[in-house]
Amino acid sequence: MRSSTTQQPGTTASLEAFPRLDGTLDATAGLVLVYSRLHARLPAATPLLGEGITVGREPENGLSIPEAAVSRVHARIAPAEGGWSLHDAGSTNGTFVDGVRVTEHRLREHDLVRIGDSLFRYASRGAMGYAAHRIDGTVIAPARVTKHQLRSALVGGHQIDLLLDRIDKVARTPLACVVQGESGTGKELLARTIHEASERKGALQAINCAALPANLIESELFGYKRGAFTGATQDKPGLVKAAHLGTLFLDEIGDMPLEAQAKLLRVLQERELLPIGATAAEKVDVRVVCATHRDLEALVAEGKFRGDLLARLREFAVRIPPLRERREDLYPLTLHFLRRLGRPDAIVTLPFVLGLAHYDWPYNVRELESCIKLAVALSDGAELDAKHLPDTVQRALRAVQDRAGAPPRSPASAPPAARSAPPIVALPRGAAPSEEELRALLARHRGNIAAVGRELGKERMQIHRWLKRYGIHIDEFRD
């Protein structure tokens, strides 16, 4: 989903370097922006080339993040044995990977990197393509990035664009398709996209093979003739016939019984349908799209799925990546759901986004939508804060805050006070930490007011008010 196509400030790679989508990714690694208050001023992706880059507040850095929580030179990223290594440059507030403070870390695919109040995902390739998609939904120079003209309800950036580009190449062919993806990734939306782009005259008919008992799937799919069994008082056309000249979408195809698989194979091979109780076959023209979260090859090896059917179905296969592999889509998806809920004015706070970014979303986009609905229902005003997140997401956020208080993962160690400080979570509105908790936080962050405020989800001015209330002198916590 795109909102505009204007050039945005802050891009570090030439638009001429963006590849056209041809089914392949460029081999350039990079940091993909997941969230920042300054996202309009930051590149959507920062490629890692040559000898690497420095990251810091000053403009001479390869990646400049002009916020107070970032040191002048905060970190550097350098080549390391065929990959890239992240090094903290003695920053005041630290560099974090997946919630753990590090001084040196070999970057791995999908690592979540936090520098100041900005979050990035490490991508081992494709950085030039990611650079075209901003997290507010804007696309930079799309003619250079994508060739497809598909309209789709799927919301996302570069990875979704790659997906749609592949779909566009086969949508108007009769090829059967297998859509793979975890629960909630949008497999049915993609099937609908394929059907709408196919220009087939018939309807889209859908069935969930896991939702019906085995004895009902055949009659639902292939229909039956009057008198075929007790209770069959009249002919019933099945979904295959209803999808004539259109598309049949079979969700959770891995749960289809073997006997129904044999009949489906006949439909695909002979282009004919034999309803239950019928003596003569009927010609049918159906394009089949199926979806699964299961390993169909493994099911074939176990004798639970026909290999000849898999060969027919998998003329074209595509995978929808889960949310944990495209965290850069969390913020645009959140904005999308807020618009659908009639709350485009809602403001997401940093603790709220941290919760979204550090949760693995086992049920993917469907679960994220439920999360945003709950947050809107619980919020009293325009702000969506950490306390409005579901319990599962809050627990993940607390675990991250626990890790953030641990010693850095590196040869260097944190000060003793920082190692012993108890973790503090973002406070509800109107609540205040105890004097002991505030002192522990100040010790952990070596007197850095901004870092204490971020951990508590409060502004610097509020931290100063509490210092005055408890008679705490900040200098005793600073080196």
Coordinates of C-alpha atoms in Angstrom, one line a residue:
M1 CA 0.0 0.0 0.0
R2 CA 1.5 3.3 -1.1
S3 CA 0.6 6.9 -0.3
S4 CA 2.8 9.0 -2.5
T5 CA 5.9 8.8 -4.7
T6 CA 7.8 12.0 -4.0
Q7 CA 11.5 12.2 -3.3
Q8 CA 12.1 12.2 0.5
P9 CA 15.1 13.7 2.3
G10 CA 17.7 11.6 4.1
T11 CA 18.4 8.9 1.5
T12 CA 22.0 8.0 1.3
A13 CA 21.9 5.7 -1.7
S14 CA 21.5 7.0 -5.3
L15 CA 18.1 6.2 -6.8
E16 CA 20.0 5.1 -9.9
A17 CA 21.3 2.2 -7.8
F18 CA 17.9 0.8 -7.0
P19 CA 17.4 -2.4 -8.9
R20 CA 14.3 -3.2 -11.0
L21 CA 12.5 -6.2 -9.6
D22 CA 13.3 -9.2 -11.7
G23 CA 12.8 -11.9 -9.1
T24 CA 16.2 -11.5 -7.6
L25 CA 17.6 -9.5 -4.7
D26 CA 20.7 -7.4 -4.8
A27 CA 23.5 -8.8 -2.5
T28 CA 24.0 -5.5 -0.6
A29 CA 23.6 -5.8 3.2
G30 CA 22.2 -3.0 5.2
L31 CA 20.2 -1.6 8.2
V32 CA 16.5 -1.3 7.4
L33 CA 14.6 1.3 9.5
V34 CA 11.9 -0.2 11.7
Y35 CA 11.0 2.9 13.7
S36 CA 12.3 6.3 14.6
R37 CA 10.6 9.5 15.7
L38 CA 12.9 11.1 13.0
H39 CA 11.9 8.6 10.3
A40 CA 11.1 11.4 7.8
R41 CA 14.8 12.6 8.2
L42 CA 16.4 9.2 8.1
P43 CA 17.0 6.8 5.2
A44 CA 14.6 3.9 5.0
A45 CA 17.6 1.7 4.6
T46 CA 21.4 2.2 4.9
P47 CA 23.5 0.0 2.6
L48 CA 26.8 -1.4 4.1
L49 CA 29.5 -1.1 1.5
G50 CA 33.3 -1.0 1.4
E51 CA 34.9 -0.5 4.8
G52 CA 31.6 0.1 6.6
I53 CA 30.1 3.1 8.3
T54 CA 29.9 5.0 11.6
V55 CA 26.6 5.8 13.2
G56 CA 26.2 8.8 15.3
R57 CA 24.5 12.2 15.9
E58 CA 26.9 14.3 13.8
P59 CA 26.2 14.7 10.0
E60 CA 29.7 13.3 9.0
N61 CA 28.7 9.8 10.1
G62 CA 27.6 7.3 7.4
L63 CA 24.3 7.1 9.2
S64 CA 23.4 10.3 11.0
I65 CA 20.7 10.1 13.7
P66 CA 20.3 13.7 15.0
E67 CA 18.7 13.0 18.4
A68 CA 20.0 13.7 21.9
A69 CA 20.1 10.0 22.9
V70 CA 22.7 9.3 20.3
S71 CA 26.4 10.0 20.9
R72 CA 28.4 12.1 18.4
V73 CA 30.0 8.8 17.2
H74 CA 27.8 6.1 18.7
A75 CA 28.8 2.9 16.8
R76 CA 30.5 1.6 13.8
I77 CA 29.8 -1.3 11.5
A78 CA 32.7 -3.0 9.8
P79 CA 33.3 -6.0 7.5
A80 CA 33.8 -9.3 9.4
E81 CA 34.4 -12.7 7.7
G82 CA 32.0 -12.4 4.9
G83 CA 29.5 -10.4 6.9
W84 CA 29.3 -7.4 9.2
S85 CA 30.1 -6.7 12.8
L86 CA 28.6 -4.0 15.0
H87 CA 30.8 -2.2 17.5
D88 CA 29.7 0.3 20.2
A89 CA 32.0 3.3 20.1
G90 CA 31.9 4.1 23.8
S91 CA 28.4 5.6 23.5
T92 CA 26.7 7.1 26.6
N93 CA 23.4 5.2 26.2
G94 CA 24.7 2.0 24.7
T95 CA 24.0 0.0 21.6
F96 CA 21.5 -2.9 21.8
V97 CA 20.8 -6.0 19.7
D98 CA 17.6 -7.8 20.4
G99 CA 17.4 -5.9 23.7
V100 CA 20.9 -6.9 24.9
R101 CA 23.5 -4.2 25.3
V102 CA 26.6 -5.0 23.3
T103 CA 30.0 -3.6 22.7
E104 CA 30.8 -6.0 19.8
H105 CA 28.4 -8.2 17.9
R106 CA 28.5 -10.2 14.6
L107 CA 25.3 -9.2 12.9
R108 CA 22.8 -12.0 11.9
E109 CA 19.8 -11.9 9.7
H110 CA 16.8 -10.1 11.3
D111 CA 18.8 -8.8 14.3
L112 CA 16.9 -5.9 15.8
V113 CA 19.4 -3.0 16.5
R114 CA 18.6 -0.1 18.7
I115 CA 20.7 3.1 18.7
G116 CA 19.3 5.9 20.8
D117 CA 15.5 5.8 20.1
S118 CA 15.8 4.4 16.6
L119 CA 15.3 0.8 15.7
F120 CA 16.7 -1.1 12.7
R121 CA 16.6 -4.6 11.3
Y122 CA 19.7 -6.1 9.8
A123 CA 19.2 -7.5 6.3
S124 CA 22.0 -9.5 4.8
R125 CA 20.9 -8.5 1.2
G126 CA 18.5 -6.4 -0.7
A127 CA 19.3 -3.1 1.0
M128 CA 19.0 -1.0 -2.2
G129 CA 15.4 -2.2 -2.7
Y130 CA 14.5 -1.6 1.0
A131 CA 15.7 2.0 0.6
A132 CA 12.7 2.8 -1.6
H133 CA 10.0 2.0 1.0
R134 CA 9.6 4.4 3.8
I135 CA 7.8 3.4 7.0
D136 CA 5.0 6.0 6.6
G137 CA 4.0 4.1 3.4
T138 CA 5.7 6.5 0.9
V139 CA 7.6 4.9 -2.0
I140 CA 10.5 6.7 -3.6
A141 CA 10.6 6.6 -7.4
P142 CA 8.5 3.5 -7.7
A143 CA 9.1 3.2 -11.4
R144 CA 12.7 2.3 -10.6
V145 CA 11.7 -0.2 -8.0
T146 CA 8.7 -2.2 -9.2
K147 CA 7.1 -3.2 -12.5
H148 CA 3.9 -4.8 -11.2
Q149 CA 0.6 -3.0 -11.5
L150 CA -1.3 -5.2 -9.0
R151 CA -3.9 -3.8 -6.6
S152 CA -3.7 -5.9 -3.3
A153 CA -5.0 -5.6 0.2
L154 CA -1.6 -6.8 1.4
V155 CA 0.3 -4.0 3.3
G156 CA 4.0 -3.9 3.3
G157 CA 7.2 -2.6 1.8
H158 CA 10.0 -4.2 -0.2
Q159 CA 9.3 -7.8 0.6
I160 CA 5.7 -7.5 -0.3
D161 CA 6.6 -5.7 -3.5
L162 CA 8.9 -8.6 -4.5
L163 CA 6.1 -11.0 -3.7
L164 CA 3.5 -9.1 -5.9
D165 CA 6.0 -8.7 -8.7
R166 CA 6.3 -12.5 -8.9
I167 CA 2.5 -12.9 -8.7
D168 CA 2.1 -10.4 -11.5
K169 CA 4.2 -12.7 -13.8
V170 CA 1.9 -15.7 -13.4
A171 CA -1.5 -14.2 -12.4
R172 CA -3.0 -14.3 -16.0
T173 CA -1.7 -17.9 -16.7
P174 CA -3.6 -21.1 -15.8
L175 CA -0.8 -22.3 -13.5
A176 CA -1.8 -23.8 -10.2
C177 CA -0.3 -22.0 -7.2
V178 CA 0.8 -23.0 -3.7
V179 CA 1.0 -20.1 -1.2
Q180 CA 3.0 -20.9 1.8
G181 CA 3.0 -18.9 5.0
E182 CA 2.3 -19.0 8.7
S183 CA -1.1 -18.5 10.2
G184 CA -2.2 -14.9 9.8
T185 CA 0.3 -13.8 7.2
G186 CA -2.4 -13.0 4.6
K187 CA -2.5 -16.2 2.4
E188 CA -6.2 -15.7 1.5
L189 CA -5.6 -12.0 0.6
L190 CA -2.9 -13.1 -1.7
A191 CA -5.1 -15.7 -3.3
R192 CA -7.7 -13.0 -3.8
T193 CA -5.0 -10.8 -5.4
I194 CA -4.1 -13.7 -7.8
H195 CA -7.8 -14.2 -8.8
E196 CA -8.5 -10.5 -9.3
A197 CA -5.4 -10.1 -11.5
S198 CA -6.2 -13.3 -13.5
E199 CA -9.0 -11.7 -15.5
R200 CA -10.9 -15.0 -15.2
K201 CA -14.7 -14.5 -15.7
G202 CA -15.8 -16.8 -12.9
A203 CA -16.0 -16.4 -9.2
L204 CA -13.5 -17.1 -6.4
Q205 CA -14.6 -20.0 -4.2
A206 CA -12.8 -20.8 -1.0
I207 CA -12.8 -23.7 1.5
N208 CA -10.7 -24.4 4.6
C209 CA -9.7 -28.0 4.4
A210 CA -8.9 -28.1 8.1
A211 CA -12.3 -26.7 9.2
L212 CA -14.5 -29.6 7.8
P213 CA -14.7 -33.3 8.8
A214 CA -13.2 -35.6 6.2
N215 CA -16.6 -37.0 5.2
L216 CA -17.9 -33.6 4.3
I217 CA -15.0 -32.2 2.3
E218 CA -15.7 -34.3 -0.8
S219 CA -19.4 -33.3 -0.9
E220 CA -18.5 -29.6 -0.4
L221 CA -15.9 -29.7 -3.1
F222 CA -17.3 -32.0 -5.7
G223 CA -21.0 -31.9 -5.0
Y224 CA -23.4 -34.9 -5.2
K225 CA -26.3 -36.3 -7.1
R226 CA -29.7 -36.9 -5.6
G227 CA -29.9 -40.3 -3.9
A228 CA -26.1 -40.6 -3.6
F229 CA -26.5 -41.2 0.1
T230 CA -29.1 -41.0 2.8
G231 CA -30.3 -37.4 3.0
A232 CA -29.3 -36.5 -0.5
T233 CA -32.7 -35.4 -1.6
Q234 CA -31.6 -33.2 -4.4
D235 CA -28.5 -32.5 -6.6
K236 CA -25.9 -30.2 -5.0
P237 CA -23.2 -28.5 -7.0
G238 CA -19.9 -28.4 -5.2
L239 CA -17.4 -25.5 -4.9
V240 CA -15.4 -26.8 -7.9
K241 CA -18.4 -26.4 -10.2
A242 CA -19.2 -23.0 -8.6
A243 CA -15.6 -21.9 -9.4
H244 CA -16.0 -22.8 -13.1
L245 CA -14.2 -20.2 -15.2
G246 CA -12.9 -18.8 -11.9
T247 CA -10.6 -19.7 -9.1
L248 CA -10.8 -22.4 -6.3
F249 CA -8.9 -21.5 -3.2
L250 CA -8.1 -24.4 -1.0
D251 CA -6.8 -23.2 2.4
E252 CA -4.8 -25.6 4.5
I253 CA -4.5 -28.1 1.6
G254 CA -2.2 -30.3 3.8
D255 CA -5.3 -31.4 5.8
M256 CA -7.2 -32.7 2.8
P257 CA -8.0 -36.4 3.1
L258 CA -6.2 -38.8 0.6
E259 CA -9.5 -39.8 -1.1
A260 CA -10.4 -36.2 -1.8
Q261 CA -6.8 -35.6 -3.0
A262 CA -7.3 -38.3 -5.7
K263 CA -10.5 -36.6 -7.0
L264 CA -8.8 -33.2 -7.0
L265 CA -5.9 -34.7 -9.0
R266 CA -8.5 -35.8 -11.6
V267 CA -9.9 -32.2 -11.8
L268 CA -6.4 -30.9 -12.4
Q269 CA -5.3 -33.6 -14.9
E270 CA -8.5 -34.2 -16.9
R271 CA -10.3 -30.9 -16.3
E272 CA -13.4 -32.8 -15.4
L273 CA -15.5 -33.3 -12.3
L274 CA -17.3 -36.4 -11.0
P275 CA -19.8 -35.5 -8.3
I276 CA -20.6 -38.2 -5.6
G277 CA -23.1 -40.6 -7.1
A278 CA -22.6 -39.4 -10.6
T279 CA -22.1 -41.8 -13.5
A280 CA -20.7 -39.3 -16.0
A281 CA -18.0 -36.7 -15.6
E282 CA -18.6 -33.0 -16.2
K283 CA -16.1 -30.7 -17.9
V284 CA -14.9 -27.9 -15.7
D285 CA -12.3 -25.0 -16.1
V286 CA -10.9 -24.1 -12.7
R287 CA -7.7 -22.4 -11.7
V288 CA -6.6 -23.8 -8.3
V289 CA -4.7 -21.8 -5.7
C290 CA -4.0 -23.5 -2.4
A291 CA -2.4 -22.4 0.8
T292 CA -0.6 -24.2 3.7
H293 CA 1.6 -23.6 6.7
R294 CA 2.7 -27.2 6.6
D295 CA 5.7 -28.8 4.9
L296 CA 4.0 -30.7 2.0
E297 CA 7.2 -32.5 1.1
A298 CA 7.4 -34.0 4.6
L299 CA 3.7 -35.0 4.3
V300 CA 4.5 -36.8 1.1
A301 CA 7.3 -38.6 2.8
E302 CA 5.0 -39.7 5.6
G303 CA 2.4 -40.9 3.1
K304 CA -0.2 -38.3 4.1
F305 CA -0.1 -36.3 0.9
R306 CA 0.0 -37.5 -2.8
G307 CA 3.3 -36.6 -4.5
D308 CA 1.6 -36.5 -7.9
L309 CA -0.9 -34.0 -6.6
L310 CA 1.8 -31.9 -5.1
A311 CA 3.6 -31.8 -8.5
R312 CA 0.4 -30.6 -10.2
L313 CA -0.4 -28.0 -7.5
R314 CA 3.1 -26.6 -7.2
E315 CA 3.4 -25.3 -10.7
F316 CA 4.1 -22.0 -9.0
A317 CA 5.0 -21.5 -5.4
V318 CA 5.4 -18.4 -3.3
R319 CA 6.0 -17.8 0.4
I320 CA 4.7 -14.9 2.5
P321 CA 7.3 -14.0 5.1
P322 CA 6.2 -13.8 8.7
L323 CA 6.2 -10.5 10.5
R324 CA 9.3 -11.3 12.5
E325 CA 11.2 -11.3 9.2
R326 CA 9.8 -7.9 8.1
R327 CA 9.6 -5.8 11.2
E328 CA 9.9 -2.7 9.0
D329 CA 6.3 -3.3 8.1
L330 CA 5.1 -3.1 11.7
Y331 CA 4.7 0.7 11.8
P332 CA 3.0 1.0 8.4
L333 CA 0.6 -1.8 9.3
T334 CA -0.2 -0.1 12.6
L335 CA -1.0 3.1 10.7
H336 CA -3.1 1.1 8.3
F337 CA -5.2 -0.5 11.1
L338 CA -5.6 2.9 12.9
R339 CA -7.0 4.4 9.7
R340 CA -9.4 1.4 9.3
L341 CA -10.5 1.9 12.9
G342 CA -11.2 5.6 12.3
R343 CA -8.3 6.7 14.5
P344 CA -5.7 8.2 12.1
D345 CA -5.1 10.8 14.8
A346 CA -3.7 8.3 17.3
I347 CA -0.1 8.8 18.5
V348 CA 2.0 5.7 19.1
T349 CA 4.7 6.2 21.8
L350 CA 8.2 4.8 21.8
P351 CA 7.4 2.2 24.5
F352 CA 4.4 1.1 22.4
V353 CA 6.6 0.6 19.3
L354 CA 9.3 -1.1 21.3
G355 CA 6.7 -3.7 22.5
L356 CA 5.6 -4.3 18.9
A357 CA 9.2 -4.6 17.6
H358 CA 10.4 -7.0 20.3
Y359 CA 7.4 -9.4 20.0
D360 CA 7.6 -12.3 17.6
W361 CA 4.0 -12.3 16.4
P362 CA 3.3 -16.0 16.1
Y363 CA -0.1 -15.3 14.5
N364 CA 1.4 -12.5 12.4
V365 CA -0.7 -9.7 10.8
R366 CA -4.0 -11.1 12.2
E367 CA -2.6 -10.9 15.7
L368 CA -1.2 -7.4 15.1
E369 CA -4.6 -6.2 14.0
S370 CA -6.2 -7.6 17.2
C371 CA -3.4 -5.8 19.2
I372 CA -4.2 -2.4 17.6
K373 CA -7.9 -2.9 18.2
L374 CA -7.3 -3.6 21.9
A375 CA -5.0 -0.6 22.3
V376 CA -7.5 1.7 20.7
A377 CA -10.2 0.4 23.0
L378 CA -8.1 0.8 26.1
S379 CA -6.7 4.2 25.4
D380 CA -8.2 7.2 27.1
G381 CA -6.9 9.8 24.7
A382 CA -4.8 10.1 21.5
E383 CA -1.7 8.3 22.9
L384 CA -1.2 4.5 22.5
D385 CA 1.3 3.5 25.2
A386 CA 2.9 0.2 26.5
K387 CA 0.1 -0.3 29.0
H388 CA -2.4 -0.6 26.1
L389 CA -0.6 -3.6 24.6
P390 CA -1.9 -7.1 25.2
D391 CA -0.4 -9.1 28.1
T392 CA 1.6 -11.3 25.7
V393 CA 3.3 -8.3 24.1
Q394 CA 3.9 -6.6 27.5
R395 CA 5.6 -9.7 28.8
A396 CA 7.9 -9.7 25.8
L397 CA 8.7 -6.0 26.4
R398 CA 9.5 -6.7 30.1
A399 CA 11.8 -9.5 29.1
V400 CA 13.7 -7.0 26.8
Q401 CA 13.9 -4.5 29.6
D402 CA 15.4 -7.2 31.8
R403 CA 18.0 -7.9 29.2
A404 CA 18.7 -4.3 28.7
G405 CA 19.7 -4.0 32.3
A406 CA 22.2 -6.8 32.1
P407 CA 26.0 -6.3 31.5
P408 CA 27.1 -5.6 28.0
R409 CA 27.7 -8.7 25.9
S410 CA 31.4 -8.1 25.1
P411 CA 34.9 -8.2 26.6
A412 CA 34.1 -5.0 28.5
S413 CA 31.7 -5.2 31.5
A414 CA 29.2 -2.8 32.9
P415 CA 29.8 -1.0 36.2
P416 CA 28.8 -3.0 39.4
A417 CA 25.9 -0.7 40.1
A418 CA 24.5 -1.3 36.6
R419 CA 24.7 -5.1 37.0
S420 CA 22.8 -5.1 40.3
A421 CA 20.1 -2.6 39.4
P422 CA 16.6 -4.2 39.2
P423 CA 14.7 -3.8 35.9
I424 CA 12.0 -1.1 35.7
V425 CA 9.2 -1.2 33.3
A426 CA 7.4 1.8 31.7
L427 CA 5.2 3.4 34.4
P428 CA 1.4 4.0 34.0
R429 CA 0.3 7.6 33.7
G430 CA 0.5 9.3 37.1
A431 CA 2.7 6.7 38.8
A432 CA 6.1 7.4 40.1
P433 CA 9.1 5.1 40.9
S434 CA 10.2 4.8 44.5
E435 CA 13.4 6.6 45.6
E436 CA 15.2 3.2 45.6
E437 CA 14.0 2.4 42.1
L438 CA 15.0 5.8 40.8
R439 CA 18.5 5.5 42.4
A440 CA 18.9 2.1 40.8
L441 CA 18.0 3.4 37.4
L442 CA 20.4 6.4 37.7
A443 CA 23.2 4.0 38.7
R444 CA 22.4 1.7 35.8
H445 CA 22.5 4.6 33.3
R446 CA 25.3 6.4 35.0
G447 CA 23.2 9.5 35.6
N448 CA 21.9 9.8 32.1
I449 CA 18.5 11.5 32.5
A450 CA 17.4 10.8 28.9
A451 CA 18.1 7.0 29.3
V452 CA 16.2 6.9 32.6
G453 CA 13.2 8.7 30.9
R454 CA 13.2 6.2 28.0
E455 CA 13.1 3.2 30.3
L456 CA 10.3 4.7 32.4
G457 CA 8.4 6.1 29.3
K458 CA 8.6 9.6 30.8
E459 CA 10.0 13.0 29.6
R460 CA 13.2 14.4 31.0
M461 CA 11.4 17.2 32.9
Q462 CA 9.4 14.6 34.9
I463 CA 12.7 12.8 35.9
H464 CA 14.0 16.1 37.2
R465 CA 10.8 16.6 39.2
W466 CA 11.4 13.3 40.9
L467 CA 15.0 14.1 41.6
K468 CA 13.9 17.2 43.4
R469 CA 11.2 15.4 45.3
Y470 CA 13.7 12.8 46.7
G471 CA 16.5 15.3 47.1
I472 CA 18.8 13.3 44.7
H473 CA 21.9 15.0 43.3
I474 CA 22.5 13.7 39.8
D475 CA 26.3 14.3 39.9
E476 CA 26.8 11.5 42.4
F477 CA 25.8 9.0 39.6
R478 CA 28.0 10.5 36.9
D479 CA 31.6 9.5 36.2

